[in-house]
Structures are given as C-alpha cells and as structure tokens.
XYZ file of C-alpha atoms in Angstrom:
740
model
C 0.007 -0.020 0.020
C 1.268 3.451 -0.814
C 2.047 5.698 2.136
C 0.996 9.305 2.119
C 2.796 12.489 1.638
C -0.465 14.279 1.230
C -1.345 17.734 2.491
C -1.556 17.811 6.226
C -5.425 18.091 6.310
C -5.840 14.502 5.057
C -6.053 11.638 7.510
C -6.806 7.958 7.813
C -7.601 7.562 4.087
C -7.706 4.131 2.636
C -9.272 2.940 -0.577
C -9.847 -0.822 -1.299
C -9.578 -0.505 -5.041
C -6.658 1.897 -5.432
C -4.123 0.866 -2.654
C -3.922 4.447 -1.377
C -3.431 5.074 2.326
C -2.607 8.113 4.577
C -1.932 8.509 8.201
C -4.205 10.694 10.363
C -4.059 14.294 11.292
C -6.221 16.470 13.503
C -8.459 18.503 11.260
C -9.588 15.991 8.667
C -13.300 16.251 7.877
C -13.993 14.197 4.869
C -12.546 12.942 1.611
C -14.796 12.402 -1.331
C -14.615 11.800 -5.072
C -11.425 9.807 -5.096
C -10.454 9.032 -8.626
C -7.539 8.365 -10.909
C -6.625 10.798 -13.659
C -3.605 11.362 -15.876
C -0.915 13.898 -15.355
C 2.094 13.941 -17.707
C 1.235 10.426 -18.719
C 1.394 9.278 -15.038
C -1.677 8.087 -13.192
C -2.379 10.265 -10.137
C -5.085 10.639 -7.622
C -7.222 13.722 -7.248
C -8.737 14.114 -3.753
C -11.370 16.703 -2.842
C -11.395 17.715 0.782
C -12.914 20.427 3.024
C -9.643 22.392 3.570
C -10.367 26.132 2.941
C -6.891 26.639 1.455
C -7.418 24.426 -1.581
C -10.235 22.484 -3.011
C -8.188 20.030 -4.847
C -4.780 18.332 -4.052
C -3.226 16.242 -6.779
C -0.887 13.453 -5.797
C 1.511 11.411 -7.803
C 4.439 8.951 -7.083
C 7.547 10.868 -6.089
C 9.402 8.824 -8.626
C 8.485 6.015 -10.950
C 7.398 3.040 -8.857
C 7.909 4.905 -5.610
C 5.413 4.217 -2.795
C 5.702 7.833 -1.632
C 2.946 10.067 -3.041
C 3.545 13.808 -3.156
C 1.563 16.828 -4.039
C 1.800 17.884 -7.607
C 1.549 21.457 -6.273
C 4.608 23.588 -6.592
C 7.185 23.824 -3.763
C 8.626 27.166 -4.860
C 7.650 30.113 -7.042
C 9.606 29.053 -10.061
C 11.967 26.127 -11.031
C 13.614 28.006 -13.825
C 14.496 31.221 -11.998
C 15.016 32.449 -8.424
C 11.836 34.190 -7.245
C 11.538 34.716 -3.554
C 8.472 32.978 -2.113
C 5.950 35.561 -0.904
C 5.413 35.551 2.822
C 3.723 37.539 5.469
C 5.948 39.697 7.728
C 6.789 38.409 11.205
C 8.099 40.889 13.609
C 10.861 39.892 16.086
C 11.300 42.920 18.244
C 11.929 45.722 15.806
C 13.299 43.295 13.103
C 11.005 42.225 10.323
C 11.192 38.756 8.850
C 9.696 37.811 5.515
C 9.820 38.248 1.717
C 9.521 42.002 1.810
C 12.655 42.287 3.911
C 16.395 41.243 3.676
C 17.345 37.694 4.568
C 18.147 37.972 8.247
C 21.307 36.358 9.781
C 21.555 34.953 13.315
C 23.655 32.842 15.576
C 23.415 31.419 19.149
C 25.506 32.137 22.294
C 27.640 29.367 23.827
C 28.065 30.832 27.283
C 26.266 29.567 30.339
C 23.035 31.551 30.380
C 23.284 32.030 34.129
C 26.530 33.848 33.673
C 24.920 37.130 32.827
C 28.064 39.034 32.236
C 29.576 36.505 29.866
C 26.336 36.156 27.955
C 25.895 39.946 27.588
C 29.535 40.194 26.331
C 28.879 37.439 23.733
C 25.621 39.030 22.509
C 27.473 42.409 22.059
C 30.265 40.687 20.082
C 27.691 38.948 17.867
C 25.754 42.261 17.323
C 29.002 44.124 16.572
C 29.708 41.574 13.775
C 26.379 42.330 12.132
C 23.911 39.671 13.274
C 20.162 40.579 13.219
C 19.083 38.140 15.906
C 20.704 36.180 18.681
C 19.367 32.988 20.281
C 20.088 32.031 23.860
C 19.479 28.636 25.442
C 17.015 28.763 28.440
C 16.754 25.317 30.018
C 15.391 26.139 33.521
C 13.980 28.671 35.925
C 17.372 30.091 36.894
C 18.329 30.622 33.299
C 14.895 32.328 32.714
C 15.451 34.657 35.631
C 18.878 35.461 34.200
C 17.221 36.431 30.919
C 15.608 39.455 32.449
C 18.938 40.736 33.612
C 20.580 39.986 30.263
C 17.900 41.918 28.428
C 18.109 44.955 30.756
C 21.850 45.071 30.691
C 21.892 45.047 26.960
C 19.273 47.795 26.746
C 21.361 49.862 29.124
C 24.363 49.456 26.860
C 22.213 50.546 23.915
C 22.124 47.084 22.340
C 18.599 46.376 21.093
C 19.309 43.298 19.009
C 16.263 40.946 19.371
C 16.823 37.946 21.663
C 15.398 34.521 21.037
C 14.874 31.873 23.814
C 15.675 28.276 22.912
C 13.299 26.050 24.684
C 13.214 22.276 25.020
C 11.018 20.249 27.513
C 10.114 23.316 29.538
C 6.701 24.969 28.847
C 6.857 26.737 32.139
C 10.188 28.295 31.312
C 8.939 29.368 27.965
C 6.040 31.266 29.685
C 8.516 32.999 32.034
C 10.983 34.002 29.355
C 8.253 35.241 26.953
C 7.845 38.214 29.297
C 11.309 39.585 28.392
C 12.604 38.065 25.177
C 11.430 38.801 21.671
C 10.920 35.402 20.213
C 10.477 31.883 21.603
C 11.795 28.812 19.741
C 9.811 25.577 20.537
C 10.694 22.089 19.390
C 7.501 20.293 18.542
C 9.189 17.037 19.260
C 9.792 17.736 22.879
C 7.748 20.715 24.078
C 4.829 18.728 25.206
C 5.714 15.154 24.356
C 8.045 13.103 26.483
C 11.628 12.458 25.256
C 11.464 9.864 22.380
C 12.336 6.362 23.449
C 12.350 5.152 19.775
C 9.580 2.797 20.501
C 7.071 1.711 17.836
C 3.859 2.607 19.734
C 0.442 1.561 18.642
C -2.127 4.421 18.854
C -5.916 4.072 18.489
C -7.669 7.024 17.100
C -8.796 8.015 20.590
C -5.240 7.716 21.974
C -3.892 9.871 19.153
C -6.545 12.478 19.674
C -5.913 12.524 23.396
C -2.223 13.281 22.798
C -3.162 16.106 20.478
C -5.496 17.555 23.140
C -2.624 17.252 25.621
C -0.362 19.244 23.362
C -2.988 21.878 22.951
C -3.423 22.190 26.680
C 0.270 22.673 27.236
C 0.945 24.919 24.276
C -2.018 27.266 24.338
C -0.805 29.290 27.313
C 2.405 30.148 25.542
C 0.597 31.198 22.400
C -1.690 33.430 24.413
C 1.238 34.985 26.171
C 3.076 35.605 22.987
C -0.087 37.373 21.640
C -0.345 39.483 24.776
C 3.336 40.612 24.678
C 3.679 40.775 20.917
C 6.290 38.087 20.809
C 7.294 35.998 17.808
C 7.741 32.263 17.717
C 9.687 29.614 15.745
C 8.119 26.293 15.420
C 11.410 24.499 14.872
C 11.349 20.815 14.003
C 14.542 18.777 14.273
C 14.934 15.510 12.335
C 16.596 13.870 15.340
C 13.985 14.783 17.929
C 10.587 13.715 16.687
C 8.259 12.176 19.262
C 7.534 8.502 19.382
C 3.895 9.349 18.419
C 4.927 11.143 15.262
C 7.446 8.458 14.314
C 4.961 5.661 14.843
C 2.803 7.204 12.121
C 5.230 8.789 9.814
C 8.593 7.263 10.594
C 11.787 9.237 11.045
C 11.099 11.184 7.875
C 10.665 14.667 6.321
C 6.920 13.843 6.320
C 6.975 13.345 10.110
C 8.898 16.568 10.485
C 6.323 18.577 8.680
C 3.303 17.003 10.500
C 5.063 17.587 13.806
C 5.280 21.332 13.097
C 1.794 21.563 11.604
C 0.206 20.254 14.839
C 1.577 23.267 16.635
C 0.853 25.634 13.797
C -2.827 24.614 13.720
C -3.117 25.534 17.414
C -1.581 28.907 16.653
C -3.988 29.529 13.847
C -6.950 28.446 15.956
C -6.091 31.162 18.303
C -5.597 33.652 15.488
C -1.903 33.924 16.262
C 0.239 34.244 13.109
C 3.515 35.847 14.250
C 5.539 32.711 13.769
C 8.033 31.097 11.413
C 8.853 27.442 10.612
C 12.152 25.515 10.499
C 12.897 21.958 9.376
C 16.459 21.186 10.465
C 18.523 18.064 9.938
C 22.234 17.229 10.000
C 21.848 15.594 6.617
C 21.537 18.293 3.924
C 19.514 15.949 1.698
C 16.841 15.305 4.386
C 16.876 18.998 5.299
C 16.124 20.070 1.676
C 13.377 17.448 1.285
C 11.707 18.486 4.581
C 11.668 22.220 3.750
C 10.338 21.540 0.271
C 7.491 19.298 1.568
C 6.707 21.918 4.172
C 6.334 24.671 1.518
C 4.415 22.397 -0.890
C 1.878 21.795 1.877
C 1.779 25.403 2.817
C 0.890 26.249 -0.812
C -1.932 23.698 -0.522
C -3.140 25.201 2.739
C -2.836 28.794 1.590
C -0.311 29.602 4.384
C 2.410 32.168 3.949
C 4.655 31.879 7.056
C 8.369 32.713 6.747
C 11.168 30.141 6.922
C 14.222 29.926 9.123
C 16.866 27.855 7.362
C 19.710 25.777 8.835
C 21.644 22.570 8.727
C 21.929 21.483 12.334
C 25.145 19.980 13.826
C 26.994 20.823 10.619
C 30.366 20.578 12.262
C 33.401 22.767 12.113
C 35.725 24.390 9.560
C 35.259 23.619 5.873
C 33.023 20.568 6.687
C 30.460 22.683 8.458
C 30.510 25.479 5.909
C 30.144 22.998 3.043
C 27.151 21.213 4.599
C 25.478 24.515 5.324
C 26.152 25.796 1.846
C 24.596 22.662 0.319
C 21.414 22.744 2.420
C 20.800 26.468 2.786
C 22.209 27.435 -0.628
C 19.951 24.952 -2.424
C 16.821 26.414 -0.861
C 17.800 30.056 -1.276
C 18.193 29.470 -5.009
C 14.698 28.067 -4.951
C 13.523 31.406 -3.507
C 12.977 29.868 -0.055
C 14.273 31.268 3.242
C 13.783 34.510 5.234
C 16.417 33.994 8.039
C 19.307 31.716 8.275
C 21.838 30.322 10.727
C 25.085 28.481 9.846
C 25.666 26.056 12.878
C 29.398 25.612 13.388
C 31.407 24.020 16.203
C 33.207 27.380 16.495
C 32.750 30.597 18.451
C 29.394 32.087 17.559
C 30.763 35.224 16.009
C 32.503 33.002 13.363
C 29.238 31.885 12.078
C 28.281 35.480 10.951
C 30.536 35.722 7.959
C 29.464 32.477 6.160
C 25.949 33.311 7.097
C 26.196 36.659 5.444
C 27.823 35.212 2.355
C 24.865 32.863 1.940
C 22.287 35.563 2.557
C 23.951 37.795 -0.055
C 23.857 34.931 -2.488
C 20.135 34.355 -1.958
C 19.323 38.086 -2.063
C 21.261 38.722 -5.220
C 19.752 35.714 -6.987
C 16.212 36.745 -6.243
C 16.764 40.476 -6.875
C 18.084 39.837 -10.473
C 15.790 36.749 -10.843
C 18.753 34.616 -11.795
C 17.776 31.747 -14.023
C 17.082 30.717 -17.644
C 14.201 30.898 -20.072
C 11.126 28.921 -18.980
C 11.140 25.191 -19.679
C 8.892 22.329 -18.598
C 10.408 20.193 -15.788
C 9.051 16.647 -15.653
C 11.854 14.399 -14.348
C 13.466 16.037 -11.317
C 12.214 14.629 -7.996
C 11.890 17.252 -5.309
C 10.736 15.210 -2.338
C 12.648 11.924 -2.384
C 16.229 11.474 -3.387
C 16.637 9.478 -6.582
C 19.991 9.758 -8.201
C 20.142 10.086 -11.959
C 23.222 7.910 -12.635
C 25.003 8.465 -15.949
C 26.347 5.447 -17.782
C 29.878 4.750 -16.634
C 32.561 4.093 -19.193
C 32.753 0.533 -20.430
C 35.747 -1.046 -22.085
C 35.608 -1.043 -25.906
C 37.153 -3.516 -28.263
C 40.599 -2.471 -29.345
C 41.282 0.023 -26.640
C 44.746 -0.143 -25.314
C 44.113 1.134 -21.767
C 41.287 0.649 -19.259
C 38.925 3.691 -19.207
C 36.546 2.230 -16.644
C 38.231 4.121 -13.810
C 38.011 7.641 -15.262
C 34.735 8.091 -13.420
C 33.606 6.692 -9.968
C 30.200 5.054 -9.509
C 29.588 7.046 -6.275
C 30.636 10.416 -7.620
C 33.809 11.590 -9.375
C 36.445 14.153 -8.589
C 38.180 15.842 -11.441
C 40.990 18.358 -11.150
C 42.709 20.860 -13.438
C 46.572 20.705 -13.502
C 49.317 22.776 -15.043
C 52.485 21.838 -17.032
C 54.643 22.960 -14.107
C 53.196 20.358 -11.898
C 54.433 17.593 -14.151
C 58.091 18.675 -13.468
C 57.942 16.962 -10.038
C 56.083 13.707 -10.732
C 56.076 12.293 -7.175
C 54.738 15.587 -5.645
C 52.218 15.738 -8.490
C 51.001 12.207 -7.801
C 50.636 12.970 -4.068
C 48.604 16.127 -4.865
C 46.161 13.794 -6.555
C 46.083 11.587 -3.445
C 47.572 8.716 -5.446
C 49.277 5.917 -3.457
C 52.951 5.512 -4.404
C 54.668 2.207 -4.632
C 58.354 2.647 -5.519
C 57.490 6.031 -7.006
C 54.748 4.533 -9.246
C 51.179 5.958 -8.735
C 48.141 3.788 -7.850
C 44.583 4.869 -7.141
C 43.526 4.789 -3.585
C 40.133 5.434 -1.843
C 40.242 9.240 -2.251
C 42.363 9.560 -5.379
C 41.285 11.990 -8.108
C 39.531 10.169 -10.902
C 40.511 12.288 -13.949
C 42.518 15.309 -14.633
C 42.066 18.254 -17.055
C 45.264 19.486 -18.736
C 44.593 22.510 -20.808
C 48.037 22.505 -22.301
C 49.881 19.323 -23.309
C 53.722 19.040 -22.821
C 55.743 19.227 -26.011
C 56.305 15.936 -27.811
C 59.945 15.898 -26.805
C 59.230 16.342 -23.081
C 59.576 12.733 -22.326
C 59.544 13.021 -18.582
C 56.244 14.880 -18.473
C 54.606 12.555 -20.994
C 55.856 9.572 -19.006
C 54.206 10.991 -15.791
C 50.996 11.225 -17.657
C 51.264 7.689 -19.163
C 51.679 6.369 -15.730
C 48.347 7.857 -14.680
C 46.623 6.595 -17.810
C 47.962 3.175 -17.089
C 46.142 3.118 -13.743
C 42.866 4.182 -15.315
C 42.976 7.858 -14.484
C 41.516 9.963 -17.342
C 43.743 12.678 -18.863
C 41.419 15.247 -20.561
C 42.787 17.786 -22.976
C 41.279 20.179 -25.432
C 40.792 19.350 -29.066
C 43.362 21.858 -30.362
C 46.074 20.441 -28.133
C 45.348 16.842 -29.085
C 45.461 17.715 -32.774
C 48.814 19.555 -32.574
C 50.630 17.551 -29.755
C 48.747 14.202 -29.634
C 49.024 12.288 -26.355
C 48.245 8.560 -26.683
C 44.990 7.537 -25.080
C 44.066 11.049 -23.910
C 40.327 11.944 -23.714
C 39.561 15.037 -25.831
C 37.505 17.953 -24.698
C 35.258 19.494 -27.351
C 32.532 22.118 -27.379
C 29.272 22.055 -29.285
C 30.669 24.314 -32.154
C 33.481 21.886 -32.654
C 31.044 19.019 -32.746
C 28.642 20.798 -35.159
C 31.543 21.749 -37.553
C 32.924 18.235 -37.470
C 36.314 19.286 -36.158
C 36.363 16.387 -33.895
C 36.410 14.027 -36.912
C 40.033 14.972 -37.402
C 40.877 12.746 -34.414
C 41.632 9.045 -34.864
C 38.549 6.881 -34.897
C 37.506 5.685 -31.483
C 39.009 8.656 -29.509
C 36.923 9.272 -26.361
C 35.259 12.676 -26.106
C 34.198 14.954 -23.340
C 31.745 17.650 -24.286
C 31.512 21.081 -22.648
C 28.025 22.540 -22.408
C 26.422 25.635 -20.800
C 22.986 24.265 -20.413
C 21.145 27.381 -21.645
C 21.880 26.893 -25.410
C 18.973 26.636 -27.871
C 17.771 23.045 -27.964
C 18.725 22.792 -31.700
C 22.371 23.371 -30.660
C 22.185 20.519 -28.212
C 20.921 18.115 -30.809
C 24.487 17.381 -31.943
C 25.294 15.465 -28.758
C 22.775 12.808 -29.875
C 25.070 11.742 -32.529
C 28.165 11.030 -30.436
C 29.199 8.631 -27.732
C 30.459 11.042 -25.099
C 32.431 9.692 -22.082
C 31.074 12.524 -19.951
C 29.645 16.078 -20.204
C 31.114 18.987 -18.427
C 28.412 21.478 -17.382
C 30.211 24.891 -17.289
C 28.880 28.339 -17.075
C 31.327 31.261 -16.924
C 31.833 32.574 -13.361
C 31.277 36.018 -14.727
C 27.637 35.135 -15.776
C 25.236 36.772 -13.332
C 21.863 36.844 -14.900
C 22.032 33.212 -15.992
C 21.604 30.831 -13.060
C 24.070 27.915 -13.011
C 21.548 25.708 -11.081
C 18.719 26.484 -13.423
C 20.798 26.027 -16.544
C 21.887 22.608 -15.295
C 18.302 21.628 -14.448
C 17.366 22.535 -18.092
C 20.225 20.410 -19.317
C 19.212 17.370 -17.260
C 15.690 17.766 -18.452
C 16.821 17.728 -22.062
C 19.010 14.624 -21.492
C 16.146 12.795 -19.823
C 13.656 13.707 -22.410
C 15.986 12.322 -25.084
C 17.060 9.241 -23.111
C 20.666 10.435 -23.078
C 22.465 8.932 -20.039
C 25.825 10.696 -20.356
C 27.543 11.248 -16.979
C 27.449 15.010 -16.133
C 30.300 16.646 -14.238
C 29.657 20.017 -12.597
C 32.542 22.297 -13.679
C 33.024 25.551 -11.802
C 35.956 27.760 -12.665
C 36.737 30.532 -10.033
C 38.842 33.561 -10.888
C 41.988 34.566 -8.992
C 41.524 36.144 -5.590
C 38.395 34.272 -4.449
C 38.754 33.670 -0.642
C 38.499 30.058 0.443
C 35.332 30.446 2.367
C 33.654 32.038 -0.682
C 34.853 29.091 -2.869
C 33.530 26.509 -0.449
C 30.139 28.305 -0.075
C 29.637 28.969 -3.751
C 30.681 25.395 -4.765
C 28.295 23.911 -2.178
C 25.418 26.209 -3.125
C 25.829 25.802 -6.834
C 26.904 22.232 -7.426
C 25.382 20.968 -4.113
C 21.862 22.338 -5.147
C 21.978 19.834 -8.049
C 23.713 16.848 -6.325
C 21.100 16.857 -3.543
C 18.459 16.346 -6.206
C 20.521 13.399 -7.657
C 21.599 15.464 -10.673
C 25.145 15.037 -11.509
C 28.023 12.509 -11.367
C 30.906 14.501 -10.046
C 32.653 17.845 -9.575
C 35.495 19.712 -11.234
C 36.640 22.866 -9.361
C 39.232 25.167 -10.815
C 40.863 27.961 -8.876
C 44.272 28.970 -10.274
C 45.641 30.449 -7.029
C 44.498 27.710 -4.516
C 46.649 24.760 -3.712
C 45.730 21.294 -4.959
C 45.166 19.757 -1.549
C 42.500 22.328 -0.735
C 40.744 21.940 -4.042
C 40.714 18.111 -3.851
C 39.548 18.097 -0.195
C 36.764 20.551 -1.017
C 35.666 18.379 -3.875
C 35.463 15.252 -1.845
C 33.773 17.107 0.994
C 31.127 18.318 -1.384
C 30.396 14.781 -2.616
C 30.220 13.452 0.981
C 28.041 16.351 2.106
C 25.600 15.353 -0.659
C 25.586 11.757 0.582
C 27.393 10.423 -2.481
C 31.047 9.331 -2.163
C 32.188 8.524 1.316
C 36.017 9.035 1.712
C 36.500 9.961 5.311
C 34.853 9.806 8.725
C 31.560 11.596 8.922
C 30.988 13.893 11.979
C 27.789 15.164 13.404
C 28.975 17.888 15.711
C 26.776 20.301 17.580
C 27.620 23.999 17.578
C 27.619 24.254 21.413
C 25.306 26.378 23.546
C 24.736 27.151 27.176
C 23.680 23.474 27.800
C 27.110 22.159 26.647
C 28.844 20.180 29.310
C 32.418 20.237 28.046
C 34.690 22.342 25.750
C 33.166 21.161 22.443
C 35.904 22.662 20.241
C 38.792 21.079 22.053
C 37.121 17.617 22.390
C 35.897 17.698 18.814
C 39.520 18.394 17.563
C 40.899 15.599 19.722
C 38.395 13.022 18.415
C 38.850 14.128 14.863
C 42.624 13.806 15.145
C 42.330 10.180 16.215
C 39.489 8.958 14.080
C 39.430 10.951 10.787
C 40.772 7.934 8.787
C 37.532 5.773 9.114
C 35.504 6.327 5.898
C 31.986 4.950 6.253
C 31.977 5.554 9.960
C 29.837 8.377 11.378
C 30.541 9.872 14.850
C 28.289 12.282 16.700
C 29.975 14.683 19.200
C 27.171 16.279 21.246
C 27.578 18.757 24.108
C 24.378 17.435 25.705
C 21.446 15.192 24.915
C 18.801 17.797 24.967
C 17.169 16.654 21.702
C 17.485 12.979 22.512
C 19.652 10.369 20.808
C 17.612 10.924 17.678
C 19.677 14.115 17.075
C 22.405 11.647 16.192
C 20.147 9.899 13.706
C 22.832 9.649 11.136
C 25.660 8.567 13.457
C 27.006 5.110 14.166
C 28.647 6.147 17.429
C 27.897 8.966 19.810
C 30.052 10.938 22.327
C 27.574 12.837 24.459
C 27.873 15.082 27.553
C 25.836 13.280 30.222
C 26.886 15.358 33.269
C 29.648 17.777 34.141
C 32.942 15.956 33.507
C 31.062 12.775 32.454
C 30.501 11.295 28.990
C 27.916 8.789 27.706
C 28.829 6.678 24.677
C 26.184 5.555 22.133
C 26.009 2.940 19.434
C 23.284 4.265 17.108
C 20.519 5.532 19.352
C 21.440 3.289 22.280
C 23.437 4.365 25.161
C 25.990 1.583 25.954
C 28.281 3.251 28.445
C 27.407 5.968 30.930
C 29.376 8.442 33.154
C 32.847 7.840 31.743
C 35.353 10.283 33.032
C 36.056 12.845 30.310
C 39.849 12.205 30.345
C 39.222 8.518 29.395
C 36.202 9.095 27.046
C 38.084 9.482 23.785
C 40.051 6.160 24.310
C 36.761 4.515 25.387
C 35.084 5.685 22.092
C 37.989 4.231 20.069
C 37.640 0.967 21.950
C 33.927 0.966 21.336
C 34.484 1.411 17.595
C 36.985 -1.539 17.768
C 34.502 -3.710 19.668
C 31.878 -3.163 16.905
C 34.441 -4.120 14.114
C 34.565 -0.723 12.512
C 38.202 0.286 13.389
C 41.189 0.145 11.092
C 44.616 1.427 12.017
C 45.573 4.685 10.405
C 47.791 4.369 7.329
C 51.516 4.733 7.879
C 53.129 7.728 6.053
C 55.894 6.738 3.687
C-alpha cells in the first residue's frame, strides 16, 4: 500500500480499489470523489477535501514506482529562476522577517546563560559583527530569571538586538521568558511530548486524539502569552527529535517533521496567532532540503504564507560545516525559499556570521536579479525523495589499449585541473592527486582524483612529463585535454574535450577513430544546438557556465540540461565544472561550490565535480571536492562527524574535544561519529551517526551505538579512548595508514 505524503489536512484515508493510504491528522473532515486521472502520462489521484486553502490536491508517485505520493503542487515560485516566495511579515522585536525584507542572519550564544556578564558580552560581540538576531538557550528557571537581567543590561548598553529563547522540554520556562525576550523557539518533538524512546507505539484514534489535546493544553498558554506581549515564535522541528507518536505514524522522515510542526501551527491559527516562522532542520543536507520543500508544498496547498528559518543542524566545524550548510541552505535560497538563516558551526558564535552573510547575499542577489534561464517544462526532477540520476559509466571497448573504466567513479567523481609546471615533479604531483605511491609509481586509492584536465599538453619531446601522464593513464586515470592540443601535440589515449561548435563543424572527426570525447555544455543553449550530442558517444559532459555570468543561473541551466538529457534518453555522466577567478577567498569558494553544485547533487543530478581555482593549492581543491560529494551523501571517503555547535547547555569544551576526536578517528571512511555537548534533543539528534560521544553530566560522557546508550558516566579524560575501543568492539576500526 502506498504511504501518504499528502497535504496535512488529510487523515486515515484508505481505498480498497486503489491501494492508497494516509496516516491521520487532527483537522480532517471528509474525503470524497477519489479518482484516478492522468498527469504527464502518469496516473495520479485527485482528492477533494474540506480544507479552505485549496479544494483540490493532486498526488503522484515521487518517482517512478515509488510508494511515496507527493503533492503535484509547486514547492517554490519558479523552478527556472529564483523568485522569492511571498510570505507575511513576522516581527521579532524591531526586526522584520519575510519576503519584503532582507534575509536575516543569526547565531546562538555558547556561554552559560546563568553567567549574565559572559552572555551579555557574547551578545554584544555578535551584534557588532552584524547579526540581526541572537538565540540564547533557556533550560530552567534560573536561566529564565537571568534572561531578564541579560535583556536589561543590553538595553542599558544601547544594544537592542532581538533575543530568542531556545526552549526544550520546559513549557513553564517558555512562559516566564516570553515576558522579556522577543521570540520563543519551541521544538514540537519535545515541548509537550516526552523524550522519544524510539519505540514503535500503537495508537488508537482515541489515543492519538488525546495526545493532540494534551499538546494543545500545554501549548495554548504560551501562544496566548506571545499574543499578549507581541512576541514572535519559531516552530522548529529537528529531524533527530521527533516524538514516538509522530514516528509511529510517519517514521523518522521529512513527512513526520512537517506534520510535527503543523500540529503546533494549527493551534496557533486556531487562536488567531500568526507571528511565527517554521524551520525543518537536519544534520543531513539531503533530508533537510526534502523537509523544507515538503513543508512549503503543503503550505501552498493550505494557503499559508509563514516565513522560513533555514539551517543545517550539527553541521560541524571548519570547511566541513561550511560545506554542509552551503549545500542545504544554498539549495533552498536558490529556490527562493528562506527568510532568516543560521550556519551552525562548532566554533565561536561570531565566526558563524561571515558564512551566514555570504549565503544571505547569495540568496538576495539571485532573487533580486531573478537569476535563471528561459522557462522550460520540468518533468523528471524529483523534489521530495532522493533518486539519483546515474549516468552510464565508461565501459571498455574492443581494441582500446588502456582501461577507461576508472576515469569516473560510481559514487561520484572528482576531477582536477593541473598545469604543466606540476608535471616537473612527478612524485609531488601524484601525491597532490592523493595517489598511493609504490616505488614511485602511482596507484589509485580510496580518495584519489579520478581524472585530470590538462589545458596544455607537454611538448612531444618532453619525455619525462609525458611519462608521468602515461603512468596515470595506465592506472585508469583519465587525462582530458582540449581538441586543439590533441590535434597539434597528440598524447596517446588522452580523452579529448570538445565544445558544441567543434562538434557541429565536425572538427572532432580529425581525431583518430575511437577517440573518447568529453563535451563542454552551458545548459542554456537553444535546443537545436544541443541536438548534436545525440550523434556521439560522449564519455562525459562538463556542465560549465562562466563565473562572470550573473543573470543566467548555473543551477537552473543545469536543471534545463538534465531535463533535455532525460527527455531524449541520453544517459551521459555529467560533471559540474566551476572555474573560479583569482583572488576568491577560500570560504567564498566553499560556499559557492556547495550552493551551486550541491543544489544539483542533492536532487540526484550530477556524477561529479571539477573545481578550478588557479591560486588555490591542490590539496584544498581536492579536499573541498570530496567534502562536497560526501556532504551530498554520495562518495564517502572519510569519517563523517555530526557535531553540535555548542550552547549554554554544553557540558564540556566542544571545540577542544571535537578536535581531539577528529585527530584520532578521521581515517575511518564509512563511519559516522556524533559529538554532542548534551542530549537535549534525544539520541535521535544523532540519527545519522554510528557512534555517539555525548555530555551526560559535568565531566562525564555517555557513549552510544546508534541511538542506544551503551556506556554511561565515563570520566572525560578517558572518554576518547573509550570511544575508540567501542569502535573496535563493533568491528569498525582500522589502523591509520602509515606515512611513507
């Protein structure tokens, strides 16, 4: 039976003849006239319901054969250009959130909230760096009392930045702090429900309704107080902290995240309270993007216009954290979604402001100039469930002298551009590609570059440089070079880069028969110009749009290209090729690569990445490329960390401990480790992790395997070694490689 991703107003719908079923929600009245119709040659269901926001909701499989049914309704204003989704204005103190205002940036303090002086100092530093809002954790009565002093001290110092209270498990604390702070963040997974035990509970209709009535009883006083004092609210769902009740109906899924938030939103609306925003956070950017899109699709169905707070939770530190945030937040901003953002990093809070501002600027610019391409019909991309479009990997052809099957990787490929100068020192060059050396000879390893782009071939008489390239070709690394270079200085078994003009004029026919080709495409060309690729057997396509292009959207041009390929059953692998000019700072490069290529890879569109930046070192470019693939849940080449950004609840120095754990465990690809300052959101916050290192009490650490605690109250000085032993006991440890 199909399971429902229907609009939130549908419930308990089952049809004997059609195999359709949905879980319940609170405001269902009736469903009538259920029938099959055709939409884009796909059978779908049209359901009439009594919801005032929309009379008709159309559903279809999220992908061919998928049991997940999703609304046909749009999830953004436009899929071919960035148009900001129209929202109402929500006031947070004197700061306005919504589509008529700039995208607001915010962060969260890490000090103990009871330490008023330290918290005030941190808020002032954050405000001085340009944040629009600051969130402060408020876990108990003493912290709530301190909030009044914090607010008053800031006002006396002429700091009027709006303050947001972060609330978990504590309705009474929320009521208290609503009297002084400007906004209250509630987590629907634990505000009124008990902490999730990850139990599959069976609910009768009466049981479910009683729990909803309990939520309403607990939540209504806060809504009424927020109305009285003019406070804002964020209904902020976390993927890792859904209640057992929600998970029993919807699973640990984006659908469950949306329904969890909607339960609270319906109570707000029932009381005519509308000064709230939504968030749908997850540590996995793919899940995060799906959840926000499903949320907005259902808001369109309901006729709701509440703003969005965007964020990837527990993103981590350094480049990893920035990359994950750029993938998730950048994807949605280019869809025109998002009104305030936070980049969660395991770093001092003021360090979050700069990457946050860069992403906000990216989103604002794209929407202001309506970055995109000419309208086109999009029928193949799947917005709500990840289904990767996999290009046909190279197969060996009869008569070929070398093995081309390794020039692309099945889980996602990394290509790099190299220069002639690098060929002068072959061993250093091989190391920069992360090749394994045996007696000076290169071999591919787990995280070795798959293919290289060499824009200029060495002269025919430079035997050393050509030998260095031959050794790479011999281990199935692709060496790609432009047509003009290959015609004038042919390199045996090179793969030749051509553009559409060279194909249409037949210039490529000057090459020996059987030469492998790579085609460079912009994606916004007239369809008649693209027709020429139907006549060739390309090893891959490089999607490249000049960095200087502003009006044309890279993401939208690529979507158009993929639509063309799908419509014409062309399964060429597509590599996202981004060339950065000199002088681009590293953070900008990471954020723009994540936002532009990541926005496509999270939709399953693309087979790899080629980043060019002439003044950046090879190690940085290679690591950034692999981080991008791993952040999009494609190729896993190192340990994955789910690391919280720290807050006033944190029970140890998160930055120091995180660095210590990473130093000792970073060589375990396929292993995911959560490093959590506390367990406020329950072990589900570590939903993606194999192992968890969690602050249980001051100076004490609890260790988890999956969502199960296996060791409690370990002294902090022994906890890292105990974590390593736990990994060994579960058969996931390998010794780090020995440096040659």
